[in-house]
XYZ file of C-alpha atoms in Angstrom:
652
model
C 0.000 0.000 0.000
C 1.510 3.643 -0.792
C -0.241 7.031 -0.997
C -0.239 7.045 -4.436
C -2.336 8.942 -6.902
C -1.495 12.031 -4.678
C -4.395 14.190 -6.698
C -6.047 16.917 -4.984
C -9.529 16.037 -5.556
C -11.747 12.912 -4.262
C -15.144 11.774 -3.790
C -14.452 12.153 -0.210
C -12.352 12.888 2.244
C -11.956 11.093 5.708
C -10.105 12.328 8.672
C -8.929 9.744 10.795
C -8.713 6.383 10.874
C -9.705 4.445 13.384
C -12.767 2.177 14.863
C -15.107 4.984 13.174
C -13.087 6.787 9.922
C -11.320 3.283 9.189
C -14.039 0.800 8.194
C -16.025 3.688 6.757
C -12.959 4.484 4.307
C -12.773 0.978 2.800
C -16.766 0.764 2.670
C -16.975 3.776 0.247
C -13.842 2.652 -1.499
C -15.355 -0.828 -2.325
C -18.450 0.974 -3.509
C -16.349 2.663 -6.139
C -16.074 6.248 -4.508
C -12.682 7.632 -4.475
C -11.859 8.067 -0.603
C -8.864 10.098 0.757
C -8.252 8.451 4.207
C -6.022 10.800 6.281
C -4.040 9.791 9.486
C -1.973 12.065 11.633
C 0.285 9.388 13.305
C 3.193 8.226 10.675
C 3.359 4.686 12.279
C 1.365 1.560 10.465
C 1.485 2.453 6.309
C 3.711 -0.624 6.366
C 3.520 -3.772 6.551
C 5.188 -4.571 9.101
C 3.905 -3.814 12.666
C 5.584 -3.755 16.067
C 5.642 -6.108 18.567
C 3.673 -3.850 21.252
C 0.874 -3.135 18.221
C 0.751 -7.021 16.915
C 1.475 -8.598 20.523
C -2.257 -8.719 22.623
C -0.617 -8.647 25.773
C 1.685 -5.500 25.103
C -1.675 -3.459 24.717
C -0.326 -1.723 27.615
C 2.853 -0.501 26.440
C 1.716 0.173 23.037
C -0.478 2.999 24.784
C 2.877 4.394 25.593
C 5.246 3.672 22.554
C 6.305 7.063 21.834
C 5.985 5.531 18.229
C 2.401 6.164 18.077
C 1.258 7.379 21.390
C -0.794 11.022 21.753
C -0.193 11.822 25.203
C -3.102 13.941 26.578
C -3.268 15.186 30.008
C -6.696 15.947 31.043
C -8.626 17.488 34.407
C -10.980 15.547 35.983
C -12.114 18.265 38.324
C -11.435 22.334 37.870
C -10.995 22.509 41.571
C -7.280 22.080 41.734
C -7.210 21.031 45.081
C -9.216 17.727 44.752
C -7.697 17.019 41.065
C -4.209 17.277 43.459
C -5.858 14.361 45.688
C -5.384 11.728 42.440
C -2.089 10.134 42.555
C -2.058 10.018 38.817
C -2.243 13.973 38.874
C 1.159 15.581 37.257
C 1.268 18.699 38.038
C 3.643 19.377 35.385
C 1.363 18.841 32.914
C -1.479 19.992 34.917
C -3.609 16.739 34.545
C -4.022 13.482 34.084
C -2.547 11.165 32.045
C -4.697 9.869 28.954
C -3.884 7.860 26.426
C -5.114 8.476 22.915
C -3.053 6.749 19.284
C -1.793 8.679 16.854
C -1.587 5.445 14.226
C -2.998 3.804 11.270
C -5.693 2.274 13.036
C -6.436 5.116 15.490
C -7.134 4.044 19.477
C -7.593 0.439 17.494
C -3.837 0.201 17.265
C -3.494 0.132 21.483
C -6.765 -0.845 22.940
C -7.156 -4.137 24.582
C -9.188 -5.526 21.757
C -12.253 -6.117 24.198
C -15.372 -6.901 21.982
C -18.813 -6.716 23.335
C -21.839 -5.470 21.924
C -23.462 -2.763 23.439
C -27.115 -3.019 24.899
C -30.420 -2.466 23.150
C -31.163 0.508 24.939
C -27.930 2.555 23.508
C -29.510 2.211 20.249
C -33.090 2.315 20.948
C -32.303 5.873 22.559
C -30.823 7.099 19.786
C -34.521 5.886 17.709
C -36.390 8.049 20.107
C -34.440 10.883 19.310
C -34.497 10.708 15.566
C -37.780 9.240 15.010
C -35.365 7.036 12.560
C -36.673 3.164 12.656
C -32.980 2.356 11.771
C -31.293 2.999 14.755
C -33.568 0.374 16.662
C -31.491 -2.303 18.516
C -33.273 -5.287 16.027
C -31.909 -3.423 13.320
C -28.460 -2.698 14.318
C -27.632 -5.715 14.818
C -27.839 -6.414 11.268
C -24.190 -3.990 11.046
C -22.755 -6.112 13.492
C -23.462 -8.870 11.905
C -22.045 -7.752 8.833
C -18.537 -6.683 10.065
C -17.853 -9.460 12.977
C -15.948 -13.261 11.640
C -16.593 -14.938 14.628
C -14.352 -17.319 15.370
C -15.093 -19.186 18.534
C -18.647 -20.489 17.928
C -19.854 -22.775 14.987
C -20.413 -20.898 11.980
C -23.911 -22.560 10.826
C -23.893 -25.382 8.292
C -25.755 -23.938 4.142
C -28.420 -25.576 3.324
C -28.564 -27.991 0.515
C -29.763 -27.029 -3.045
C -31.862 -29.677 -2.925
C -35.829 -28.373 -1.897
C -36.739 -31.317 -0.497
C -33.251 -31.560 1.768
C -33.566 -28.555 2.627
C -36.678 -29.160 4.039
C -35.834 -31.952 5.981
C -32.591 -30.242 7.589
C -34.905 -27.707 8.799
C -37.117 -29.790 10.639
C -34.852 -32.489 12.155
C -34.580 -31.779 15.539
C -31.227 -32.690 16.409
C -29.666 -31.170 13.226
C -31.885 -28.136 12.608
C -29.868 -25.761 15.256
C -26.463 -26.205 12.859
C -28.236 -24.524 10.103
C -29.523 -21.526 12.091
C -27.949 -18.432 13.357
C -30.040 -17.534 16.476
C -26.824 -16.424 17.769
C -26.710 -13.801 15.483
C -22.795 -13.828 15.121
C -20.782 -12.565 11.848
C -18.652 -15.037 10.157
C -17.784 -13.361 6.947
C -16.965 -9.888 8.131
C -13.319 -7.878 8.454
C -13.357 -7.957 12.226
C -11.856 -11.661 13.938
C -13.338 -12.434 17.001
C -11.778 -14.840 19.836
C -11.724 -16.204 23.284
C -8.540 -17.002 25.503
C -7.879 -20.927 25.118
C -9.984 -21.735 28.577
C -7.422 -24.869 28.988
C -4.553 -22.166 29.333
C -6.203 -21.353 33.013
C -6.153 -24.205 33.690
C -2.248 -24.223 34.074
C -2.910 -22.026 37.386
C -4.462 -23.214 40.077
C -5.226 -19.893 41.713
C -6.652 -18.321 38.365
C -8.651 -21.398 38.741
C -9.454 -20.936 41.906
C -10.532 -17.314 41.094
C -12.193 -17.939 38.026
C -14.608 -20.468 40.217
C -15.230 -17.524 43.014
C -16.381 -14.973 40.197
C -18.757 -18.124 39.326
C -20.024 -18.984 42.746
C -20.329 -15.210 43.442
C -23.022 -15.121 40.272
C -24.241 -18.661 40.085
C -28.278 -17.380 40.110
C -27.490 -15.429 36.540
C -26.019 -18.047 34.964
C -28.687 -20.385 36.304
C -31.247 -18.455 34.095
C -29.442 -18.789 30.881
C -29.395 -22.222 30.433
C -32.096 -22.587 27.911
C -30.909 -23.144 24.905
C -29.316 -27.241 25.122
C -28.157 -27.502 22.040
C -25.912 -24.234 22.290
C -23.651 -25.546 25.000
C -21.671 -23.984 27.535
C -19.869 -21.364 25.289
C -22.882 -20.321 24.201
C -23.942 -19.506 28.291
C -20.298 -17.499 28.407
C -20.490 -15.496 25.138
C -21.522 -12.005 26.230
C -22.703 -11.412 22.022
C -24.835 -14.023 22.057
C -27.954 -12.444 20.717
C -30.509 -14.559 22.574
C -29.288 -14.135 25.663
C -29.461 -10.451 25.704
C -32.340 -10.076 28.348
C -30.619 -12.248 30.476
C -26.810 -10.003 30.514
C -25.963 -10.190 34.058
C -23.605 -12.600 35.678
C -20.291 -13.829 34.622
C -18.995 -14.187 31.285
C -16.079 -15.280 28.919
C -14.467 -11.332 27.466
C -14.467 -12.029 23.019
C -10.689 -10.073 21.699
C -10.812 -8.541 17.911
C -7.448 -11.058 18.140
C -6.787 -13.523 14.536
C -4.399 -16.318 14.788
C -2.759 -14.597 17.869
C -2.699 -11.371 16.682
C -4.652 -7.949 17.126
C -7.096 -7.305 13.944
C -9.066 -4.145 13.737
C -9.229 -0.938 11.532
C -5.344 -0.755 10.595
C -6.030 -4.158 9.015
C -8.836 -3.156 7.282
C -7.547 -0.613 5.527
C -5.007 -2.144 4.031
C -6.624 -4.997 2.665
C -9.042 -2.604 0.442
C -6.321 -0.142 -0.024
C -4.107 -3.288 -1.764
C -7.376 -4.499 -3.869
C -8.665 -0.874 -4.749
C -4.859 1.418 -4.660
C -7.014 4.231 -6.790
C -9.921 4.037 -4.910
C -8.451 4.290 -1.124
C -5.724 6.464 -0.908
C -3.990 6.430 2.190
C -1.737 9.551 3.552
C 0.174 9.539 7.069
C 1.277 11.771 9.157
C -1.199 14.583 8.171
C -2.701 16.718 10.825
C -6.052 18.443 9.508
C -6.051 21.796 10.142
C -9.753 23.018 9.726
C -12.343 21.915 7.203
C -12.627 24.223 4.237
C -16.330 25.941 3.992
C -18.360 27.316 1.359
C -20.827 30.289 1.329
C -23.602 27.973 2.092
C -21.914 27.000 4.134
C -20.928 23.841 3.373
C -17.916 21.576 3.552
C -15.725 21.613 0.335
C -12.473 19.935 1.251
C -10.255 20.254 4.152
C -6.436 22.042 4.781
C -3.586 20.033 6.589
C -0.026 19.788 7.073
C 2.035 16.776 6.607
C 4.295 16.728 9.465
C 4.571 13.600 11.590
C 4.958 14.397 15.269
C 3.505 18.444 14.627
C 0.602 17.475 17.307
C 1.751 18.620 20.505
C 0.438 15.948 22.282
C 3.306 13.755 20.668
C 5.923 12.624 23.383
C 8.623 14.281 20.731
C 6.369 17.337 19.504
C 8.305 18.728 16.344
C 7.919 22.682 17.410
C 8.299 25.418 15.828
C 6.711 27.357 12.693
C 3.927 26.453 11.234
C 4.505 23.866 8.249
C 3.090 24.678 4.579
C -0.319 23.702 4.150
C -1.755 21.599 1.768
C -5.548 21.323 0.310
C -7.715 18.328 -0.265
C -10.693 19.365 -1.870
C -13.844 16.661 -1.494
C -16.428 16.862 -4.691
C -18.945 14.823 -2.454
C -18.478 15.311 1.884
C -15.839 15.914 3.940
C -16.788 13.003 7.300
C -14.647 13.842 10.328
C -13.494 10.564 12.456
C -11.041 12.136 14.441
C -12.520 11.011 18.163
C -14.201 12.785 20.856
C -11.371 14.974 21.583
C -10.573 15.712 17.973
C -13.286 16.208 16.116
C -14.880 19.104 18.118
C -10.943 20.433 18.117
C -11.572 20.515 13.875
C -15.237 22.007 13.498
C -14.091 24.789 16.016
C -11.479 25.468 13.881
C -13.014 25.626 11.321
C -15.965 28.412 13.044
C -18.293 25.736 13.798
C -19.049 26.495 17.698
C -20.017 28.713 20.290
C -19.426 32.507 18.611
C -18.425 33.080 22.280
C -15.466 30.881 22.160
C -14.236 31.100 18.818
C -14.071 35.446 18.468
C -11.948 35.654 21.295
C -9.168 33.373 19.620
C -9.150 35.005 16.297
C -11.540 32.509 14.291
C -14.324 33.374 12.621
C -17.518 32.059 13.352
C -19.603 30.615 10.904
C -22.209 28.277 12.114
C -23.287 28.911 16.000
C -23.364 25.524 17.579
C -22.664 25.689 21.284
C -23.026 22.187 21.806
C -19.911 21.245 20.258
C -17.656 20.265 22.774
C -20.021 19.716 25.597
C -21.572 16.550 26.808
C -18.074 15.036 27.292
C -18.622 11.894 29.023
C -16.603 8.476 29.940
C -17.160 6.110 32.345
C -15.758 5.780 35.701
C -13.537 3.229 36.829
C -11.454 2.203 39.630
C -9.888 -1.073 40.700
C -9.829 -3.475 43.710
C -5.761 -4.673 44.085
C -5.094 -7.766 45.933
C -1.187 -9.162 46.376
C -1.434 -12.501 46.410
C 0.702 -15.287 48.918
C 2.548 -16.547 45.596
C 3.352 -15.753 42.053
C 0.913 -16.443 39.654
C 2.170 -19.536 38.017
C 1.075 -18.535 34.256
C 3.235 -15.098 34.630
C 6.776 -17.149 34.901
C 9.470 -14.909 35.723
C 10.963 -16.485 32.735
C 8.868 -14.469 30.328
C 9.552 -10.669 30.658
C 6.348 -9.065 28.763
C 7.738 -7.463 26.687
C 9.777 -7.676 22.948
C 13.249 -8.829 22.903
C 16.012 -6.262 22.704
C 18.524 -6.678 19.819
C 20.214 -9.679 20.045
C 18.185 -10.409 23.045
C 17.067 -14.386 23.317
C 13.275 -14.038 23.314
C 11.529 -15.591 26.310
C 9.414 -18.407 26.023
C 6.407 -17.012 25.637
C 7.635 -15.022 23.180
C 8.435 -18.248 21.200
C 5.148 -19.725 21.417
C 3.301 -16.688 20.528
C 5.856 -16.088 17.467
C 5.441 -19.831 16.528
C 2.362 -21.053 16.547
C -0.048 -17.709 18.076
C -0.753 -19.313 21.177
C -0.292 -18.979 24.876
C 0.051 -15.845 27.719
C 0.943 -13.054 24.878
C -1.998 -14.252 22.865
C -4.477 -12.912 25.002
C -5.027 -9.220 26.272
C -4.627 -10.453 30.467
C -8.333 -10.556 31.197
C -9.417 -13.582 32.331
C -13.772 -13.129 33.379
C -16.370 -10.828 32.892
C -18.948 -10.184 35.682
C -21.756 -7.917 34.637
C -24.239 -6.526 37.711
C -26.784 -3.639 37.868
C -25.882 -1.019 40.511
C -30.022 -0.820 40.878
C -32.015 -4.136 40.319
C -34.300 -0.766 39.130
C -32.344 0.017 36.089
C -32.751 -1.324 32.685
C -29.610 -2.268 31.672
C -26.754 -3.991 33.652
C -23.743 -0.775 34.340
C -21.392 -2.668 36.106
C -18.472 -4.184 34.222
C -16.102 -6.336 36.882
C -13.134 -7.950 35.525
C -10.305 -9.362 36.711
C -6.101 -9.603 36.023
C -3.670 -11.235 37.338
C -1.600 -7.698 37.520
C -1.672 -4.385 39.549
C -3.657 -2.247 37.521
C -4.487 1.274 38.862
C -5.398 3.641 35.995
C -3.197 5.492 33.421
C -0.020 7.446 34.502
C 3.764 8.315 32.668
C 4.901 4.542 32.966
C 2.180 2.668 34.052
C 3.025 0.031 31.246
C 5.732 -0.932 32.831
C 4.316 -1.699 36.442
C 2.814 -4.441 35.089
C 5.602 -6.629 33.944
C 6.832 -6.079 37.383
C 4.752 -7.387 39.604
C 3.451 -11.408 38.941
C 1.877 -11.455 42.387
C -0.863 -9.502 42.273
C -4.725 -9.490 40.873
C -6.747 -6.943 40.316
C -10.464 -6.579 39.719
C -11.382 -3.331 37.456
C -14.706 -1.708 38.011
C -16.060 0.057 35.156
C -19.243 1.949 35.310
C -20.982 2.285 32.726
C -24.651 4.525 31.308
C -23.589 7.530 33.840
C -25.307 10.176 34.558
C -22.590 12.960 34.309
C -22.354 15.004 30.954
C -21.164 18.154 32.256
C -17.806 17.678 30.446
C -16.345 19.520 28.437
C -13.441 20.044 25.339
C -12.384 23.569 24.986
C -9.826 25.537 22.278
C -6.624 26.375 23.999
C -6.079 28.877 21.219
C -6.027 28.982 17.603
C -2.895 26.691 16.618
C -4.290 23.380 15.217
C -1.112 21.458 16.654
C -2.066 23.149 20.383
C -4.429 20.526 22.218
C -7.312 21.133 23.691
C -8.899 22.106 26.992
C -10.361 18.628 28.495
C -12.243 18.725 31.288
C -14.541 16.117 32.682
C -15.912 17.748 35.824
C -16.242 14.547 37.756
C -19.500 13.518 40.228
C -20.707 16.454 42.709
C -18.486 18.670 39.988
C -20.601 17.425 36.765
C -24.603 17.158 36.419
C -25.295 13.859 38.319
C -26.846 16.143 41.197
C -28.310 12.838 42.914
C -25.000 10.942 43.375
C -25.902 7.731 40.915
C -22.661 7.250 39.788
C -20.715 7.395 43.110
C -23.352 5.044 44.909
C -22.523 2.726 41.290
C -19.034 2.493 41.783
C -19.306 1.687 45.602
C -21.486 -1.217 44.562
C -19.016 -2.106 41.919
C -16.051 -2.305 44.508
C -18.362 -4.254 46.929
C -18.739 -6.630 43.890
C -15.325 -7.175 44.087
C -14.432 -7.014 47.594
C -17.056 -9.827 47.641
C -15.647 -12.166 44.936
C -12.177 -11.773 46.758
C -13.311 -12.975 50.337
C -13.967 -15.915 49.084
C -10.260 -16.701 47.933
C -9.197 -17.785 51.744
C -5.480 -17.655 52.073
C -4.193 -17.368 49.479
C -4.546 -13.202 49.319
C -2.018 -11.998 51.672
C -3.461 -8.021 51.411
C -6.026 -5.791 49.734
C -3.246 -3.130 48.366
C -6.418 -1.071 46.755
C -8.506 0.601 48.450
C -6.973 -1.242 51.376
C -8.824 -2.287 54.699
C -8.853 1.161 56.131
C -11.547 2.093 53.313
C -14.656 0.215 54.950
C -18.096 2.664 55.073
C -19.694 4.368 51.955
C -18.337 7.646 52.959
C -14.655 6.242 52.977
C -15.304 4.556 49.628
C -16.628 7.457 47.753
C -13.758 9.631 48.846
C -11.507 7.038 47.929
C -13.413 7.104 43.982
C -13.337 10.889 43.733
C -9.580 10.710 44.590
C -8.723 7.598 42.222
C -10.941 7.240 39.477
C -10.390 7.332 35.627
C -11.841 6.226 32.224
C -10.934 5.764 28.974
C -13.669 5.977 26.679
C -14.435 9.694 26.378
C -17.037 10.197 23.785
C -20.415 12.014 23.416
C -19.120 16.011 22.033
C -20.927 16.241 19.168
C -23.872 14.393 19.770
C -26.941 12.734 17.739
C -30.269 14.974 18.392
C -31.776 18.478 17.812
C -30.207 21.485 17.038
C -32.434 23.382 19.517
C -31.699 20.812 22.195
C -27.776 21.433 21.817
C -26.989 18.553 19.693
C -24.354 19.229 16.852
C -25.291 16.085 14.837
C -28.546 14.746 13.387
C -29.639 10.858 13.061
C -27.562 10.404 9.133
C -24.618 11.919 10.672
C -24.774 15.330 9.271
C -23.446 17.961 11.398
C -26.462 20.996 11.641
C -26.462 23.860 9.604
C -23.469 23.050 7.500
C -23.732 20.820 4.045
C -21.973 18.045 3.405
C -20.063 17.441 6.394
C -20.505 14.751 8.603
C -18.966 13.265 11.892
C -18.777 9.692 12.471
C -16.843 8.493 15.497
C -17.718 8.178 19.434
C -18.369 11.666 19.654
C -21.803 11.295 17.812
C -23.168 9.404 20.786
C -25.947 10.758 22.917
C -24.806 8.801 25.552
C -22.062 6.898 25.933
C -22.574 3.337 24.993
C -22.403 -0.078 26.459
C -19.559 -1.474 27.973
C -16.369 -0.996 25.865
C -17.453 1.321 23.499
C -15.432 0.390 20.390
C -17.700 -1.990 19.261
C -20.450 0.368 18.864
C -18.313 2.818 16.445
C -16.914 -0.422 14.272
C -21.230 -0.702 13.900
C -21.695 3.299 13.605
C -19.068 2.912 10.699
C -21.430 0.356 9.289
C -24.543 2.245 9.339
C -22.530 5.484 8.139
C -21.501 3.881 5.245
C -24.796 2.609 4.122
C -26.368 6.184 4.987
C -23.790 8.213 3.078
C -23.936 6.011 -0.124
C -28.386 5.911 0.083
C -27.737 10.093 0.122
C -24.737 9.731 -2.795
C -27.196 7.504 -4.860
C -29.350 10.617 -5.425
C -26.435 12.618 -6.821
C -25.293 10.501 -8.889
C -26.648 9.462 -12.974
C -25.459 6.758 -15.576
C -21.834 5.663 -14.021
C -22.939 5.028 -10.470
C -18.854 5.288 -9.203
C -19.221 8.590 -11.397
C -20.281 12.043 -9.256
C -21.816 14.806 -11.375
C -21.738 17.830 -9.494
C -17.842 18.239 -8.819
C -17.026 21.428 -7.035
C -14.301 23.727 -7.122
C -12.442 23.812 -3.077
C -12.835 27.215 -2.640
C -12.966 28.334 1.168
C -14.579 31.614 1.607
């Protein structure tokens, strides 16, 4: 793959590329529209990829290769004094640290390849909103379907040719399951899906031992989902499985977007069209969009950038100094920004798409008044319960060093086996169960996400990576919490330099809009979850490092959350809805009041989604795809891969 056929006009142009920009890049390519993809990180044209990208369980140090890695450093409180109670806090950079990729691939490149589809209310919310039949939860599905190739269930027998066999395959009762898909899996799509070889526990007796406590501790759930016979046992563990989806708490295997061994996501997607279709998907790194070029409509003509690998100041090696020359990509159909939650709103400000309020005092001129972009910055909350353990954990051998081999370094064994045949430790991303609870028996959906590592695992700080090849006596269970209530946050313009980062700001609990405390009381269920499943483990936990045993009452927990927690998964800042109710975005993806510009990445969400929220974009990519080329179909006469109203990129 190359960036070849460097012309200065395309069908459409596409900033970023990951779980959102990525997917949707090679869709309109494969349906004969000429796609510019653009990529601000220079790492991943290749192909060849790095151990910490390829290797599952380096997802933690490939959030910090300074390779690919966008370090942000973000405020979860404007009160300095309790932001300065966080450990994590560095008051050098006057935050806390946050890990965003600056890759082919986007955040796909260093995530830790959890797949799990988000609940039915995510996407029936997003129906009520639009009035668009759609975006019900029956319906999405179908997009899910389409990009997932799962590979740890049975992919369902065709059915003869034959009328009459047919017939009888159907109706046979012991055969007629094999021929269905009530599991409602992909097994065609771009996107591998896989489970951690469940005999590789076995190989430690206390991640055994653990394993069965998370069980006993949820034995009523997974009572109730024992229907289905002929699915087996998998099929009760498989957190995707579309039957069981009114029965989602209780314990559960974790699916990885891992093939052969390997991570697989948007990165890999991209170049497999871009090889097939080299004219159709072209592919340019290290280019940081500068603003999106606007009309006198206005609308969206093409977009200005600078290709300069590292010019982002969030880079760990920032290249400073003047301004680089600026190129022009001019888009004869829409410009569709993908840059992330932090990102996009960053561009359409830019480009005078915001609050007038904002934007005058930095120099830019407004254009379209939308104060909602920006706002409604939301991520979940998450802490972790830490346990050292009596012993070692047996599977982490001191023998294998997680990490790559130096030069002329004798890989470890680990190493070998994942190298030789995909297998073993390094194959999976360290997660070894699932337990899914509802903070309220009240609430609709489960929003508790408890899983456990055999690691010490406290949030994100300069180095964190490397704590956990350190310690192989620890365990930790990580509370997320997810559907919260807070969406005071907020991503502001620190001036008008397009390599300057932004303000982020999440305004955390009694800070944010959650005025009756839902998502503190949450997490303090969520670490009694925990606290619960680890009782049962006897002896063989020598100490609770995390909160530790002075932190006993509700009042010690929740001060022990405000000073510790993080997330990961911010999202939500140009959100899906009415113009008049502050959304920036309507239900196709079209950002109000300007033409022909669209956004299509977490930001778009009313509310942030399910558990792990990467998922729902690879599905959002879907849908935006299918949306774009319904509206292109319109526009276009004879030659369908033909546009006919080509316009000149002239910003005003």
């Amino acid at each position: 793959m190359t960036a070849s056929g460097h012309h200065d006009s395309f069908d459409y142009i596409v900033v970023g590329s990951g779980a959102g920009g990525g997917p949707l890049a090679a869709r309109l390519a494969e349906a004969g529209m000429r796609v510019l993809l653009l990529e601000a990180g220079a790492e991943g044209l290749a192909d060849h990829d790095s151990d910490d990208y390829a290797v599952p369980a380096f997802h933690g140090r490939a959030t910090e290769d300074p390779a690919t890695s966008w370090q942000y450093f973000v405020r979860h409180y404007a009160n300095r004094k309790q932001q300065e109670r966080d450990s994590k806090f560095v008051a050098a950079r006057d935050g806390v640290f946050y890990p965003r990729a600056a890759a082919l691939g986007g955040c796909t490149a260093h995530n830790a390849m959890i797949t799990i589809y988000p609940h039915a209310e995510d996407w029936n919310e997003i129906y009520e909103l639009t009035g668009d039949e759609s975006w019900r939860a029956e319906n999405m599905r179908t997009y899910f379907e389409r990009l997932e190739d799962c590979g740890y269930r049975w992919r369902p027998w065709r059915l003869p040719a034959n009328r009459l066999l047919a017939a009888l395959a159907t109706h046979l009762p012991l055969l007629n399951h094999r021929f269905r898909n009530d599991a409602r899996h992909g097994f065609g799509g771009w996107l591998h899906t896989a489970l951690a070889d469940p005999l590789m526990a076995l190989e430690d007796k206390k991640i055994c031992a653990l394993l069965g406590d998370a069980a006993q501790a949820n034995v009523a759930e997974f009572w109730q989902r024992r229907g289905d016979l002929f699915a087996g046992p998998r099929s009760w563990l498989d957190p995707n499985d579309w039957r069981l989806r009114d029965s989602p708490d209780g314990v559960w295997e974790i699916p990885m977007a891992v093939q052969r061994g390997r991570r697989n996501g948007s990165r890999e997607r991209i170049r497999d069209v871009a090889r097939r279709l080299p004219h159709r998907l072209v592919v340019r790194t290290g280019c940081l969009v500068t603003r999106v070029l606007l009309d006198e409509e206005p609308a969206a003509t093409g977009v200005e950038y600078i290709h300069a690998p590292h010019a982002y100041w969030c880079d760990p090696c920032p290249a400073r100094g003047p301004m680089p020359p600026v190129q022009t990509a001019c888009a004869t159909q829409e410009v569709i920004l993908a840059a992330g939650a932090f990102n996009s709103p960053q561009l359409l400000k830019l480009s005078g798409i915001g609050a007038a309020a904002e934007l005058g005092p930095l120099g830019i001129e407004p254009r379209v008044e939308l104060p909602g972009v920006g706002r409604n910055l939301r991520d979940r909350y998450e802490v972790a319960v830490v346990s050292r353990m009596t012993r070692d954990f047996s599977l982490l051998s001191r023998r294998n060093r997680f990490r790559p081999p130096f030069p002329g370094e004798r890989p470890d064994p680990a190493y070998r086996r994942w190298r030789w045949c995909g297998k073993g430790v390094y194959a999976t991303n360290g997660t070894v169960v699932g337990v899914v609870r509802r903070s309220d028996y009240g609430r609709a959906a489960p929003d508790l996400f408890v899983f456990g590592l055999p690691a010490r695992f406290e949030g994100y700080y300069p180095g964190y990576s490397c704590e956990l090849e350190h310690h192989r006596d620890y365990f930790t269970w990580a509370i997320l919490k997810a559907h919260t209530e807070n969406r005071a946050g907020e991503v502001r313009l620190r001036s008008a330099d397009p390599r300057d980062p932004p303000v982020i700001d999440f305004h955390y609990f009694e800070e944010g809009s959650d005025t009756k405390g839902e998502d503190l009381d949450a997490v303090v269920k969520g670490v009694r979850i925990a606290r619960d499943i680890m009782s049962r483990a006897g002896t063989a936990v020598a100490e609770e490092v995390s909160p530790g045993p002075e932190v006993q009452t509700d009042d010690q927990l929740k001060e022990w959350i405000r000073d510790n927690a993080w997330g990961h998964h911010a999202s939500c800042t140009c959100p899906i809805g009415k113009r008049a109710d502050g959304a920036v975005t309507d239900g196709s993806f079209r950002v109000h009041g300007v033409g022909r510009l669209r956004v299509v990445d977490a930001s778009v969400f009313p509310r942030i989604p399910g558990f792990f929220i990467v998922t729902s974009i690879y599905m959002l990519a879907e849908k935006a795809s299918e949306t774009i080329l319904a509206d292109a179909a319109k526009h276009l006469t004879g030659n369908p891969t033909r546009l006919i109203h080509a316009r000149h990129c002239r910003p005003r």
